Structures are given as C-alpha cells and as structure tokens.
Amino acid sequence: MAAVFAVVSTIVILNLDVSVSAPEGVGSVSSGLIFIPPAAFLAALVVPILVAGIISWLASRTVGARIGEIVGMANRLSSGDLGSRVRDVRQDEFGELGRALDDAVQSLGQKVGELARDRARMEAILGGMVEGVLVVNQQGQVQLVNDAARAMLRLDDKAVGRRYVELIRHPDISGQLTRALSGEAPGGVELSLGRDLSQTLIARAAPVAASGGTGAVLVLHDISDLRRADRIRRDFVANVSHELRTPLTAIRGYVEALLDAPPRPEETRRFLEIIARHSSRMERLVKDLLRLARLDAGQEALETAPCSVEALFAGVIADLTPVIEGRDQEADVQVAADAATVSGDPAKLHDVLRNLVENASNYSPEGSKIELSSQLDGGGAGGGGFVVIRVADRGPGIPEADLSRIFERFYRVDKDRSRESGGTGLGLSIVRHLVELHGGQVKAENRRDGGAIFTVRLPRRH
Ligand code: ADP
C-alpha cells in the first residue's frame, strides 16, 4: 500500500512540476522531452518514500502491538493465568485470532475449574474419611494417600511418587497390594501395626482401572475401638459371672449343709446369717449393675435444681451415721459461703457423695476424721464457675499406679478388703457416670500426710 502511495505521489508531484515549470507558449514538450527541475525531481522521489516509510512504520507498529497482545496472553496462559482476555474487537484476521484464542481459553478455564473442583471434592472426601486410602499405579508408585492412611502407616509428606514396597513395612499390607496389582481381589486381613498392639486394622486391597493401566487401591479400617469394646464387654461378662459365682457358691454350700445334716441351732443361725450376707451382696451387685446399664443407655435423666451443699452433706451423714459411728469416726464439714449451692439433681448428687463418704469410712481407720468441704473455683457473685466438693480421709490412700484405674468397673486395689466391706467394685464407676452427667469431673488423689482425697468439680450455674 505504501509502495502504491509512493508511485501515485511521484506522478502527482511530477505532473505538478510539469505545469509549473513549463512556461506558457513555450511548451514543455517542444523537443518531445519534459523538463523537470532537479529539486522537484528530488522532492518527487524522497517525499513519497518518506511518507510510505512513515505509513509502513505506523502499520507495523499497530500490527506488532496486536501480535504482542496475543503473545502476551499466550505467555500468561502458559504461566497458568486462565483469566486473561484479548481485548481486540476489530473484525479482521487478528481480531478473529484473538477471539478464537479467547474462546479456547475460556473453555479450557472451565474444564480446569471443573477438574480443580472435582479434585478438591475428592480431597475433602478422602481427608474426612476415617478409613485410610492409598492408591498405587501399575508400577507400584503411590499416586494418592489420605491423611488417615498417612497416620496409620506413619508416612511422611513425600510418600506420593515412591514405591509402596519401600514405604510399607508390614508384609501383610504389601502382600495385599501385590496381589491386587496382579489382578486378584484378596479378602481383608486383620493385623496390628507397629509395637502398639492395641491398634487393630483391617487391610483390604483391590485392583482398579486407572489411566495408563491398572493400579490398586488399599483401604485400611481401624477397628481398635470395636475390638476394645468387645474386650471390655467380654471382661465385664467374666467379671459379673465371677462376682456372682462367689456369693452363689457360698449360699449353695451353706444351704446344702443345712439340708444334709441339720446343725445345732446356734450353727443354723450362723449359716443363715452368712446366707443373708451373701444374698444381700448379690442384691447390691445386681442393683449396681442395673444402674450402670441405665446410665450407659442414657435412661437416667437429670432433674436439676439449686441444691444446698450443706443439706447434701447433712443427708449423706445422716444416712451413714450407723457406719461412721460404728467405726468411731467423725465427719467434719466446711462449706464456703460462695460455694453453698450448686445446680444439680439432688438425688444423684446424694448418691455420689454417699458412695465417696462410705468408701472414706470403710477404707480409713477407726476413730479417724472424714473431711467434707466445698469451695468455689472461678465465677463470681452472679454465678458461673465450679463448685469443688472434696471428700478426704485418713486411710492408706491409693497406690499411684491405681489412681487412674479405680473408676473402672470392678477395679479394686485390695479385692479381699473390698469384698469384706461389702463393696461391689462398681461404686466409683457409678460416681463418675453421675458426675459426668452433670457436666462435671471427679478425680482421686493422695494426701501428702496420708489418706485419699476425692474431688468432684461441678459447674455452679445459677
Ligand atoms: P468398692 O465397692 O470396692 O468400694 P469402688 O468402686 O467404690 O468399689 O472403689 C474401687 C476401689 O477403689 C476400692 O476397691 C478401693 O480399692 C479403692 N478405694 C475407693 N475409695 C477409697 C478410699 N477412700 N481409700 C482407699 N481406697 C479407696
């Protein structure tokens, strides 16, 4: 276009010159040749070339800028910025190229967005799963591993991309993956991991079709809680049977003795007293078991009311007066003014304190003092905070190793002593249940100068 312009301009300029330089009448073509002055000739040559140059420079600048915009967008694309657009709206080839590129980028952006959403969803599902999931490709390289599997197999962040045989030390789990990779679908295996034998898992691997061939997926179920619950249930049944068998054997023995050869009257009375003692122990045991079952099933609802701590202490002491006085003991009560009332179910709090005071009396020497106190921890005049109730005795205390276990069912430090005093071994587990039902906590400690302290911490709530 610039060249055409140069030629046309040259002709125009030359024509002008012809008319200007040829004097009238003389005729510029007298000899058949047109006279063109050198300056005009030069101007006719240089000006169009200059103008053409400027036009081409301007045109190439515009084209360059438009190509530059497309190249810039391509660069931004390659660096992952799918949001950039070509803003060229002109209806020529460059505009069309820009729009085609825009459309391609837009649909690519949508697909990438969908993929990212799918991946985030999958990661959220896998991350939220309690089961461990690990996926390997045909070469046995880990492609995906969720947090649960990482924790169970103790894998670090660099597991992805490494071969499972280097990472998984447990032969049963590796074996599962090997079999799944060879196309088998092995049944699950139950196993314990590491030295922590209390962790029980079921590992199950299966082949999966993946892009680029088959792979395998391993799923790990942690069944430790199930196994623990099963063990607790079995221990509990064994304990209950044992606890019931002891008094039953005694009752049966004495009944048979009475039937076989009728003993002397004083012996008959002694036998009957033994039978009565064992049967009331069985009755207590069954009563405690039923109560625990009710508490476990959430069948004991709280009937909360403001309770006077002083009145609670007085009620328990009145109930246990025969026991306390029988052992020549004394109950000392101290209630802080700001811890004088607590929100709770009075009947249940009575049972809690009765259990603790009865134990304190049973396990401490005759003539000793049992201290009952209440104090406020936190909160203020308006309410809130915790009422801390303590039952302290001057008995032998509890061996440190048993402190955390005495709230377990049937756990006793001294079995003979407990049975002798008529204990069922269930009292403290009922106490813990009842305190937790109030949103509180109970703990046992030893006094430095001898004796045990049981602390019940209850929310004051007014
Ligand atoms: P038990 O019916 O045997 O008393 P508990 O559940 O009330 O059952 O108590 C569990 C065990 O905790 C008791 O067997 C005893 O060994 C120990 N224990 C409870 N209270 C005291 C205490 N005040 N002093 C020493 N040991 C205690």
Tab-separated table of C-alpha atoms and ligand atoms in Angstrom:
chain	number	residue	atom	x	y	z
A	1	MET	CA	0.000	0.000	0.000
A	2	ALA	CA	2.868	2.323	0.869
A	3	ALA	CA	4.520	1.484	-2.481
A	4	VAL	CA	1.353	2.306	-4.400
A	5	PHE	CA	1.150	5.558	-2.491
A	6	ALA	CA	4.795	6.364	-3.443
A	7	VAL	CA	4.178	5.780	-7.145
A	8	VAL	CA	0.955	7.818	-7.153
A	9	SER	CA	2.597	10.632	-5.221
A	10	THR	CA	5.546	10.693	-7.599
A	11	ILE	CA	3.204	11.005	-10.557
A	12	VAL	CA	1.196	13.747	-8.870
A	13	ILE	CA	4.301	15.697	-7.932
A	14	LEU	CA	5.806	15.305	-11.409
A	15	ASN	CA	2.564	16.487	-13.032
A	16	LEU	CA	2.511	19.491	-10.812
A	17	ASP	CA	6.050	20.272	-11.681
A	18	VAL	CA	5.335	19.918	-15.379
A	19	SER	CA	2.556	22.505	-15.207
A	20	VAL	CA	4.638	24.814	-13.039
A	21	SER	CA	7.972	24.543	-14.852
A	22	ALA	CA	6.715	24.753	-18.456
A	23	PRO	CA	6.346	28.446	-19.433
A	24	GLU	CA	3.240	29.324	-21.304
A	25	GLY	CA	3.510	29.157	-25.103
A	26	VAL	CA	6.968	27.720	-24.872
A	27	GLY	CA	5.555	24.295	-24.461
A	28	SER	CA	7.253	21.885	-22.247
A	29	VAL	CA	7.269	19.214	-24.886
A	30	SER	CA	8.811	21.247	-27.646
A	31	SER	CA	11.537	18.762	-28.119
A	32	GLY	CA	9.346	15.829	-27.055
A	33	LEU	CA	11.112	15.757	-23.717
A	34	ILE	CA	9.662	17.056	-20.430
A	35	PHE	CA	11.912	19.299	-18.459
A	36	ILE	CA	11.836	18.512	-14.764
A	37	PRO	CA	13.860	20.663	-12.408
A	38	PRO	CA	16.218	18.626	-10.161
A	39	ALA	CA	14.650	19.929	-6.886
A	40	ALA	CA	11.204	18.842	-7.989
A	41	PHE	CA	12.568	15.541	-9.108
A	42	LEU	CA	14.255	15.001	-5.744
A	43	ALA	CA	11.095	16.026	-3.882
A	44	ALA	CA	9.035	13.743	-6.092
A	45	LEU	CA	11.352	10.893	-5.157
A	46	VAL	CA	12.034	11.496	-1.451
A	47	VAL	CA	8.665	12.748	-0.147
A	48	PRO	CA	6.650	9.685	-1.221
A	49	ILE	CA	9.369	7.367	0.073
A	50	LEU	CA	9.360	9.213	3.400
A	51	VAL	CA	5.554	9.145	3.615
A	52	ALA	CA	5.499	5.488	2.617
A	53	GLY	CA	8.128	4.756	5.275
A	54	ILE	CA	6.081	6.514	7.933
A	55	ILE	CA	2.912	4.686	6.888
A	56	SER	CA	4.670	1.293	6.950
A	57	TRP	CA	6.216	2.100	10.319
A	58	LEU	CA	2.814	3.066	11.742
A	59	ALA	CA	1.165	-0.023	10.230
A	60	SER	CA	3.860	-2.380	11.523
A	61	ARG	CA	3.619	-0.751	14.958
A	62	THR	CA	-0.131	-1.405	15.077
A	63	VAL	CA	0.235	-4.967	13.842
A	64	GLY	CA	3.174	-5.534	16.200
A	65	ALA	CA	1.124	-4.253	19.144
A	66	ARG	CA	-1.780	-6.567	18.292
A	67	ILE	CA	0.535	-9.581	17.854
A	68	GLY	CA	2.245	-8.557	21.083
A	69	GLU	CA	-1.092	-8.624	22.877
A	70	ILE	CA	-1.799	-12.144	21.611
A	71	VAL	CA	1.742	-13.296	22.523
A	72	GLY	CA	1.341	-11.716	25.980
A	73	MET	CA	-1.887	-13.575	26.510
A	74	ALA	CA	-0.264	-16.842	25.375
A	75	ASN	CA	2.519	-16.222	27.901
A	76	ARG	CA	0.056	-15.504	30.672
A	77	LEU	CA	-1.784	-18.681	29.697
A	78	SER	CA	1.345	-20.772	29.885
A	79	SER	CA	2.048	-19.350	33.315
A	80	GLY	CA	-1.401	-20.568	34.423
A	81	ASP	CA	-3.407	-17.313	34.256
A	82	LEU	CA	-6.576	-18.533	32.569
A	83	GLY	CA	-8.462	-15.358	33.348
A	84	SER	CA	-6.689	-13.106	30.856
A	85	ARG	CA	-8.503	-11.936	27.720
A	86	VAL	CA	-7.520	-10.482	24.301
A	87	ARG	CA	-9.252	-7.106	24.140
A	88	ASP	CA	-9.035	-6.818	20.319
A	89	VAL	CA	-12.583	-6.436	18.957
A	90	ARG	CA	-11.709	-5.485	15.368
A	91	GLN	CA	-13.227	-7.510	12.553
A	92	ASP	CA	-10.023	-8.623	10.830
A	93	GLU	CA	-7.842	-11.721	10.956
A	94	PHE	CA	-6.070	-10.635	14.136
A	95	GLY	CA	-9.356	-9.886	15.872
A	96	GLU	CA	-10.646	-13.299	14.845
A	97	LEU	CA	-7.462	-14.995	16.038
A	98	GLY	CA	-7.772	-13.215	19.376
A	99	ARG	CA	-11.430	-14.197	19.772
A	100	ALA	CA	-10.730	-17.840	18.832
A	101	LEU	CA	-7.934	-17.874	21.401
A	102	ASP	CA	-10.266	-16.295	23.973
A	103	ASP	CA	-12.908	-18.973	23.381
A	104	ALA	CA	-10.332	-21.737	23.649
A	105	VAL	CA	-9.005	-20.256	26.873
A	106	GLN	CA	-12.481	-19.847	28.288
A	107	SER	CA	-13.463	-23.471	27.670
A	108	LEU	CA	-10.033	-24.587	28.940
A	109	GLY	CA	-10.580	-22.449	32.032
A	110	GLN	CA	-13.969	-24.054	32.617
A	111	LYS	CA	-12.528	-27.550	32.278
A	112	VAL	CA	-9.609	-26.739	34.560
A	113	GLY	CA	-12.079	-25.217	37.061
A	114	GLU	CA	-14.240	-28.359	36.964
A	115	LEU	CA	-11.175	-30.546	37.418
A	116	ALA	CA	-9.985	-28.414	40.341
A	117	ARG	CA	-13.459	-28.595	41.950
A	118	ASP	CA	-13.570	-32.397	41.437
A	119	ARG	CA	-10.127	-32.731	42.935
A	120	ALA	CA	-10.978	-30.508	45.895
A	121	ARG	CA	-14.174	-32.515	46.462
A	122	MET	CA	-12.276	-35.785	46.268
A	123	GLU	CA	-9.590	-34.495	48.628
A	124	ALA	CA	-12.256	-33.293	51.061
A	125	ILE	CA	-13.961	-36.702	50.989
A	126	LEU	CA	-10.689	-38.590	51.367
A	127	GLY	CA	-9.462	-36.166	54.031
A	128	GLY	CA	-12.686	-36.566	56.014
A	129	MET	CA	-12.640	-40.356	55.870
A	130	VAL	CA	-11.642	-42.258	58.976
A	131	GLU	CA	-10.555	-45.125	56.758
A	132	GLY	CA	-7.083	-44.912	55.303
A	133	VAL	CA	-6.934	-44.905	51.487
A	134	LEU	CA	-3.813	-45.397	49.394
A	135	VAL	CA	-3.744	-45.721	45.596
A	136	VAL	CA	-0.798	-47.080	43.604
A	137	ASN	CA	-0.282	-47.250	39.845
A	138	GLN	CA	0.750	-50.301	37.832
A	139	GLN	CA	4.411	-49.643	38.656
A	140	GLY	CA	3.567	-49.701	42.341
A	141	GLN	CA	4.144	-45.969	42.825
A	142	VAL	CA	1.921	-44.220	45.317
A	143	GLN	CA	-0.469	-41.889	43.481
A	144	LEU	CA	-2.660	-40.796	46.331
A	145	VAL	CA	-2.697	-41.233	50.085
A	146	ASN	CA	-5.154	-39.650	52.514
A	147	ASP	CA	-4.386	-38.297	55.999
A	148	ALA	CA	-5.821	-41.337	57.777
A	149	ALA	CA	-3.606	-43.730	55.791
A	150	ARG	CA	-0.617	-41.436	56.385
A	151	ALA	CA	-1.223	-41.591	60.130
A	152	MET	CA	-1.861	-45.344	60.233
A	153	LEU	CA	1.149	-46.245	58.087
A	154	ARG	CA	3.268	-43.421	59.549
A	155	LEU	CA	4.087	-41.984	56.115
A	156	ASP	CA	5.585	-38.547	55.610
A	157	ASP	CA	4.618	-35.895	53.026
A	158	LYS	CA	6.976	-37.332	50.423
A	159	ALA	CA	5.136	-40.641	50.034
A	160	VAL	CA	3.470	-39.755	46.711
A	161	GLY	CA	5.572	-40.934	43.775
A	162	ARG	CA	7.532	-43.502	45.810
A	163	ARG	CA	7.085	-47.252	45.508
A	164	TYR	CA	4.831	-48.824	48.128
A	165	VAL	CA	7.352	-51.621	48.820
A	166	GLU	CA	9.814	-49.013	50.122
A	167	LEU	CA	7.192	-47.308	52.251
A	168	ILE	CA	5.024	-50.035	53.727
A	169	ARG	CA	6.939	-52.258	56.077
A	170	HIS	CA	4.060	-54.507	57.069
A	171	PRO	CA	4.298	-57.685	54.956
A	172	ASP	CA	0.529	-58.342	55.079
A	173	ILE	CA	-0.311	-54.897	53.693
A	174	SER	CA	2.363	-55.043	50.971
A	175	GLY	CA	1.155	-58.562	50.142
A	176	GLN	CA	-2.387	-57.252	49.695
A	177	LEU	CA	-1.206	-54.581	47.250
A	178	THR	CA	0.996	-57.033	45.339
A	179	ARG	CA	-1.919	-59.408	44.894
A	180	ALA	CA	-4.285	-56.610	43.876
A	181	LEU	CA	-1.751	-55.361	41.294
A	182	SER	CA	-1.605	-58.849	39.807
A	183	GLY	CA	-5.383	-58.656	39.299
A	184	GLU	CA	-6.567	-60.588	42.388
A	185	ALA	CA	-9.114	-59.232	44.861
A	186	PRO	CA	-7.771	-60.581	48.168
A	187	GLY	CA	-10.051	-60.739	51.223
A	188	GLY	CA	-9.265	-58.353	54.096
A	189	VAL	CA	-6.622	-59.210	56.676
A	190	GLU	CA	-6.772	-58.224	60.332
A	191	LEU	CA	-3.467	-57.012	61.699
A	192	SER	CA	-1.800	-54.913	64.362
A	193	LEU	CA	0.592	-52.153	63.377
A	194	GLY	CA	3.996	-51.468	64.904
A	195	ARG	CA	4.655	-52.017	68.551
A	196	ASP	CA	1.305	-50.580	69.508
A	197	LEU	CA	-0.621	-53.833	69.589
A	198	SER	CA	-3.728	-52.033	70.797
A	199	GLN	CA	-4.216	-50.677	67.258
A	200	THR	CA	-6.047	-53.233	65.155
A	201	LEU	CA	-6.669	-52.704	61.457
A	202	ILE	CA	-8.379	-54.496	58.609
A	203	ALA	CA	-6.461	-54.010	55.354
A	204	ARG	CA	-8.182	-54.741	52.066
A	205	ALA	CA	-6.741	-54.070	48.593
A	206	ALA	CA	-8.477	-54.291	45.218
A	207	PRO	CA	-7.389	-53.730	41.622
A	208	VAL	CA	-8.603	-50.506	39.994
A	209	ALA	CA	-8.604	-49.363	36.393
A	210	ALA	CA	-6.547	-46.201	36.143
A	211	SER	CA	-5.432	-44.144	33.170
A	212	GLY	CA	-2.357	-45.797	31.736
A	213	GLY	CA	-3.188	-49.308	33.002
A	214	THR	CA	-4.413	-50.930	36.176
A	215	GLY	CA	-3.479	-49.924	39.681
A	216	ALA	CA	-4.583	-50.915	43.156
A	217	VAL	CA	-6.427	-49.236	45.974
A	218	LEU	CA	-5.789	-50.138	49.590
A	219	VAL	CA	-8.373	-49.373	52.283
A	220	LEU	CA	-7.464	-49.552	55.971
A	221	HIS	CA	-10.217	-49.747	58.611
A	222	ASP	CA	-9.181	-49.005	62.169
A	223	ILE	CA	-11.224	-51.421	64.284
A	224	SER	CA	-9.296	-50.800	67.530
A	225	ASP	CA	-12.357	-49.228	69.229
A	226	LEU	CA	-14.544	-52.133	68.192
A	227	ARG	CA	-12.032	-54.661	69.451
A	228	ARG	CA	-11.541	-52.670	72.675
A	229	ALA	CA	-15.295	-52.511	73.237
A	230	ASP	CA	-15.506	-56.228	72.546
A	231	ARG	CA	-12.723	-56.920	75.034
A	232	ILE	CA	-14.347	-54.692	77.672
A	233	ARG	CA	-17.669	-56.469	77.143
A	234	ARG	CA	-16.050	-59.886	77.486
A	235	ASP	CA	-14.095	-58.801	80.592
A	236	PHE	CA	-17.280	-57.341	82.024
A	237	VAL	CA	-19.271	-60.541	81.483
A	238	ALA	CA	-16.393	-62.554	83.010
A	239	ASN	CA	-16.260	-60.169	85.999
A	240	VAL	CA	-20.004	-60.252	86.565
A	241	SER	CA	-20.030	-64.064	86.404
A	242	HIS	CA	-17.144	-64.207	88.848
A	243	GLU	CA	-18.723	-61.689	91.233
A	244	LEU	CA	-21.994	-63.586	91.225
A	245	ARG	CA	-20.421	-67.013	91.490
A	246	THR	CA	-18.625	-66.240	94.759
A	247	PRO	CA	-21.748	-65.463	96.827
A	248	LEU	CA	-23.773	-68.103	94.967
A	249	THR	CA	-21.217	-70.804	95.814
A	250	ALA	CA	-21.287	-69.731	99.458
A	251	ILE	CA	-25.092	-69.679	99.581
A	252	ARG	CA	-25.335	-73.070	97.909
A	253	GLY	CA	-22.713	-74.584	100.282
A	254	TYR	CA	-24.487	-73.400	103.405
A	255	VAL	CA	-27.928	-74.383	102.123
A	256	GLU	CA	-26.612	-77.891	101.365
A	257	ALA	CA	-25.022	-78.058	104.814
A	258	LEU	CA	-28.341	-77.109	106.379
A	259	LEU	CA	-30.189	-79.694	104.309
A	260	ASP	CA	-27.708	-82.556	104.663
A	261	ALA	CA	-27.355	-82.735	108.399
A	262	PRO	CA	-29.424	-80.274	110.359
A	263	PRO	CA	-26.816	-78.482	112.539
A	264	ARG	CA	-27.180	-77.234	116.079
A	265	PRO	CA	-29.496	-74.190	116.480
A	266	GLU	CA	-26.667	-71.659	117.002
A	267	GLU	CA	-24.878	-73.009	113.945
A	268	THR	CA	-28.083	-72.836	111.940
A	269	ARG	CA	-28.344	-69.171	112.815
A	270	ARG	CA	-24.717	-68.549	111.804
A	271	PHE	CA	-25.265	-70.327	108.490
A	272	LEU	CA	-28.422	-68.350	107.812
A	273	GLU	CA	-26.599	-65.091	108.611
A	274	ILE	CA	-23.879	-65.985	106.114
A	275	ILE	CA	-26.532	-66.806	103.503
A	276	ALA	CA	-28.264	-63.471	104.213
A	277	ARG	CA	-24.966	-61.548	103.887
A	278	HIS	CA	-24.112	-63.153	100.566
A	279	SER	CA	-27.580	-62.729	99.171
A	280	SER	CA	-27.642	-59.037	100.083
A	281	ARG	CA	-24.242	-58.683	98.399
A	282	MET	CA	-25.707	-60.271	95.284
A	283	GLU	CA	-28.642	-57.932	95.514
A	284	ARG	CA	-26.324	-54.890	95.757
A	285	LEU	CA	-24.321	-56.160	92.833
A	286	VAL	CA	-27.392	-56.646	90.666
A	287	LYS	CA	-28.703	-53.212	91.730
A	288	ASP	CA	-25.394	-51.516	90.799
A	289	LEU	CA	-25.249	-53.414	87.502
A	290	LEU	CA	-28.759	-52.342	86.595
A	291	ARG	CA	-27.948	-48.746	87.497
A	292	LEU	CA	-24.827	-48.776	85.324
A	293	ALA	CA	-26.839	-50.278	82.471
A	294	ARG	CA	-29.418	-47.488	82.852
A	295	LEU	CA	-26.695	-44.828	82.923
A	296	ASP	CA	-24.994	-46.372	79.880
A	297	ALA	CA	-28.264	-46.329	77.998
A	298	GLY	CA	-28.854	-42.670	78.950
A	299	GLN	CA	-32.038	-43.645	80.767
A	300	GLU	CA	-31.337	-41.594	83.887
A	301	ALA	CA	-32.471	-38.055	83.202
A	302	LEU	CA	-31.236	-35.148	85.316
A	303	GLU	CA	-33.800	-33.285	87.344
A	304	THR	CA	-31.749	-30.215	88.064
A	305	ALA	CA	-32.491	-27.751	90.835
A	306	PRO	CA	-30.382	-25.473	93.038
A	307	CYS	CA	-29.072	-27.763	95.788
A	308	SER	CA	-27.747	-26.675	99.146
A	309	VAL	CA	-24.325	-28.280	99.614
A	310	GLU	CA	-24.786	-28.162	103.375
A	311	ALA	CA	-28.065	-30.084	103.058
A	312	LEU	CA	-26.439	-32.634	100.726
A	313	PHE	CA	-23.640	-33.257	103.254
A	314	ALA	CA	-26.130	-33.482	106.130
A	315	GLY	CA	-28.303	-36.006	104.239
A	316	VAL	CA	-25.359	-38.268	103.479
A	317	ILE	CA	-24.004	-38.095	107.024
A	318	ALA	CA	-27.451	-38.899	108.412
A	319	ASP	CA	-27.708	-41.941	106.101
A	320	LEU	CA	-24.271	-43.197	107.093
A	321	THR	CA	-24.396	-42.382	110.804
A	322	PRO	CA	-24.526	-46.069	111.777
A	323	VAL	CA	-21.436	-46.775	109.635
A	324	ILE	CA	-19.492	-43.690	110.767
A	325	GLU	CA	-20.381	-44.014	114.423
A	326	GLY	CA	-19.876	-47.770	114.287
A	327	ARG	CA	-16.247	-47.075	113.407
A	328	ASP	CA	-15.974	-44.298	115.920
A	329	GLN	CA	-15.283	-41.808	113.153
A	330	GLU	CA	-16.212	-38.175	112.840
A	331	ALA	CA	-17.358	-36.130	109.850
A	332	ASP	CA	-16.030	-32.584	109.603
A	333	VAL	CA	-17.969	-30.264	107.250
A	334	GLN	CA	-16.733	-26.962	105.797
A	335	VAL	CA	-18.777	-25.132	103.184
A	336	ALA	CA	-17.510	-21.836	101.725
A	337	ALA	CA	-20.188	-19.138	101.594
A	338	ASP	CA	-19.836	-18.678	97.815
A	339	ALA	CA	-19.967	-22.459	97.231
A	340	ALA	CA	-23.059	-23.122	99.313
A	341	THR	CA	-25.329	-24.050	96.402
A	342	VAL	CA	-24.838	-25.971	93.229
A	343	SER	CA	-27.143	-26.759	90.318
A	344	GLY	CA	-27.727	-30.483	90.118
A	345	ASP	CA	-30.012	-33.429	90.622
A	346	PRO	CA	-30.201	-33.718	94.438
A	347	ALA	CA	-30.884	-37.479	94.459
A	348	LYS	CA	-27.970	-38.203	92.129
A	349	LEU	CA	-25.589	-35.873	93.976
A	350	HIS	CA	-26.636	-37.625	97.199
A	351	ASP	CA	-25.671	-40.993	95.629
A	352	VAL	CA	-22.301	-39.563	94.536
A	353	LEU	CA	-21.444	-38.230	97.990
A	354	ARG	CA	-22.839	-41.266	99.796
A	355	ASN	CA	-20.551	-43.530	97.754
A	356	LEU	CA	-17.486	-41.389	98.445
A	357	VAL	CA	-18.200	-40.954	102.173
A	358	GLU	CA	-18.960	-44.670	102.591
A	359	ASN	CA	-15.641	-45.544	100.932
A	360	ALA	CA	-13.849	-42.958	103.078
A	361	SER	CA	-15.310	-44.573	106.183
A	362	ASN	CA	-14.643	-48.152	105.034
A	363	TYR	CA	-11.054	-47.606	103.964
A	364	SER	CA	-9.847	-45.395	106.826
A	365	PRO	CA	-9.028	-46.449	110.365
A	366	GLU	CA	-11.443	-46.386	113.252
A	367	GLY	CA	-11.519	-43.146	115.171
A	368	SER	CA	-10.288	-41.087	112.188
A	369	LYS	CA	-11.822	-37.955	110.739
A	370	ILE	CA	-13.594	-37.688	107.363
A	371	GLU	CA	-13.464	-34.162	105.928
A	372	LEU	CA	-16.173	-32.844	103.634
A	373	SER	CA	-15.707	-29.433	102.083
A	374	SER	CA	-16.909	-27.233	99.248
A	375	GLN	CA	-15.126	-24.325	97.569
A	376	LEU	CA	-15.735	-22.098	94.582
A	377	ASP	CA	-13.358	-22.178	91.636
A	378	GLY	CA	-13.803	-19.289	89.198
A	379	GLY	CA	-17.092	-17.425	88.613
A	380	GLY	CA	-18.365	-14.653	90.851
A	381	ALA	CA	-21.332	-13.446	92.845
A	382	GLY	CA	-23.559	-13.619	89.769
A	383	GLY	CA	-22.939	-17.325	89.168
A	384	GLY	CA	-20.712	-19.395	86.901
A	385	GLY	CA	-17.506	-21.124	87.893
A	386	PHE	CA	-17.255	-24.524	89.548
A	387	VAL	CA	-18.200	-25.816	92.945
A	388	VAL	CA	-15.401	-28.099	94.080
A	389	ILE	CA	-16.525	-30.696	96.619
A	390	ARG	CA	-13.864	-32.718	98.441
A	391	VAL	CA	-14.135	-35.878	100.496
A	392	ALA	CA	-10.870	-36.548	102.302
A	393	ASP	CA	-9.937	-39.348	104.685
A	394	ARG	CA	-7.020	-40.557	106.768
A	395	GLY	CA	-6.869	-44.061	105.285
A	396	PRO	CA	-3.990	-45.746	103.444
A	397	GLY	CA	-4.614	-43.743	100.265
A	398	ILE	CA	-4.447	-45.325	96.814
A	399	PRO	CA	-1.241	-46.575	95.151
A	400	GLU	CA	-0.207	-44.074	92.425
A	401	ALA	CA	-0.454	-46.737	89.705
A	402	ASP	CA	-4.100	-47.412	90.590
A	403	LEU	CA	-5.248	-43.781	90.857
A	404	SER	CA	-6.413	-43.553	87.249
A	405	ARG	CA	-7.977	-47.026	87.251
A	406	ILE	CA	-10.146	-47.056	90.349
A	407	PHE	CA	-13.053	-45.545	88.394
A	408	GLU	CA	-13.135	-48.607	86.100
A	409	ARG	CA	-15.801	-51.227	86.671
A	410	PHE	CA	-14.784	-53.926	89.160
A	411	TYR	CA	-11.343	-52.378	89.631
A	412	ARG	CA	-10.237	-52.791	93.206
A	413	VAL	CA	-6.908	-52.129	94.820
A	414	ASP	CA	-7.435	-54.716	97.519
A	415	LYS	CA	-10.037	-57.238	96.399
A	416	ASP	CA	-10.372	-59.052	99.731
A	417	ARG	CA	-10.706	-55.829	101.682
A	418	SER	CA	-13.357	-54.550	99.267
A	419	ARG	CA	-15.402	-57.770	99.387
A	420	GLU	CA	-15.030	-57.957	103.145
A	421	SER	CA	-16.536	-54.484	103.441
A	422	GLY	CA	-19.368	-55.491	101.130
A	423	GLY	CA	-18.124	-53.482	98.153
A	424	THR	CA	-19.184	-54.379	94.631
A	425	GLY	CA	-16.295	-52.654	92.850
A	426	LEU	CA	-18.867	-50.630	90.886
A	427	GLY	CA	-19.381	-47.666	93.239
A	428	LEU	CA	-16.768	-45.328	91.753
A	429	SER	CA	-17.782	-46.072	88.148
A	430	ILE	CA	-21.339	-45.065	89.081
A	431	VAL	CA	-19.925	-41.923	90.769
A	432	ARG	CA	-18.022	-40.980	87.617
A	433	HIS	CA	-21.066	-41.580	85.424
A	434	LEU	CA	-23.285	-39.415	87.647
A	435	VAL	CA	-20.744	-36.581	87.912
A	436	GLU	CA	-20.195	-36.557	84.135
A	437	LEU	CA	-23.947	-36.489	83.643
A	438	HIS	CA	-23.820	-33.128	85.492
A	439	GLY	CA	-21.049	-31.924	83.161
A	440	GLY	CA	-18.503	-32.271	85.951
A	441	GLN	CA	-15.374	-34.291	86.688
A	442	VAL	CA	-14.182	-36.477	89.502
A	443	LYS	CA	-10.620	-37.409	90.397
A	444	ALA	CA	-8.738	-39.196	93.143
A	445	GLU	CA	-5.500	-38.044	94.752
A	446	ASN	CA	-3.417	-38.896	97.765
A	447	ARG	CA	-2.822	-36.516	100.631
A	448	ARG	CA	0.801	-35.780	101.374
A	449	ASP	CA	0.284	-36.593	105.045
A	450	GLY	CA	-1.634	-39.811	104.332
A	451	GLY	CA	-5.135	-40.544	103.108
A	452	ALA	CA	-7.154	-40.153	99.928
A	453	ILE	CA	-8.983	-37.112	98.557
A	454	PHE	CA	-11.821	-37.429	96.073
A	455	THR	CA	-12.585	-34.166	94.271
A	456	VAL	CA	-15.877	-33.583	92.477
A	457	ARG	CA	-15.947	-30.491	90.261
A	458	LEU	CA	-19.416	-29.379	89.256
A	459	PRO	CA	-20.489	-26.372	87.178
A	460	ARG	CA	-22.185	-23.927	89.589
A	461	ARG	CA	-24.671	-22.381	87.013
A	462	HIS	CA	-27.175	-20.056	88.674
B	1	ADP	P1	-15.827	-50.882	96.235
B	1	ADP	O1	-17.209	-51.338	96.209
B	1	ADP	O2	-14.827	-51.991	96.129
B	1	ADP	O3	-15.531	-49.902	97.275
B	1	ADP	P2	-15.479	-48.686	94.492
B	1	ADP	O4	-15.723	-48.582	93.038
B	1	ADP	O5	-16.261	-47.794	95.383
B	1	ADP	O6	-15.678	-50.188	94.836
B	1	ADP	O7	-13.951	-48.421	94.735
B	1	ADP	C1	-12.985	-49.059	93.914
B	1	ADP	C2	-11.711	-49.284	94.670
B	1	ADP	O8	-11.078	-48.042	94.945
B	1	ADP	C3	-11.904	-49.926	96.014
B	1	ADP	O9	-11.947	-51.318	95.907
B	1	ADP	C4	-10.677	-49.456	96.754
B	1	ADP	O10	-9.601	-50.310	96.446
B	1	ADP	C5	-10.384	-48.105	96.174
B	1	ADP	N1	-10.887	-47.002	97.040
B	1	ADP	C6	-12.036	-46.324	96.902
B	1	ADP	N2	-12.148	-45.364	97.835
B	1	ADP	C7	-11.024	-45.417	98.571
B	1	ADP	C8	-10.534	-44.671	99.693
B	1	ADP	N3	-11.235	-43.677	100.241
B	1	ADP	N4	-9.325	-45.014	100.203
B	1	ADP	C9	-8.616	-46.022	99.665
B	1	ADP	N5	-9.014	-46.760	98.592
B	1	ADP	C10	-10.211	-46.463	98.067
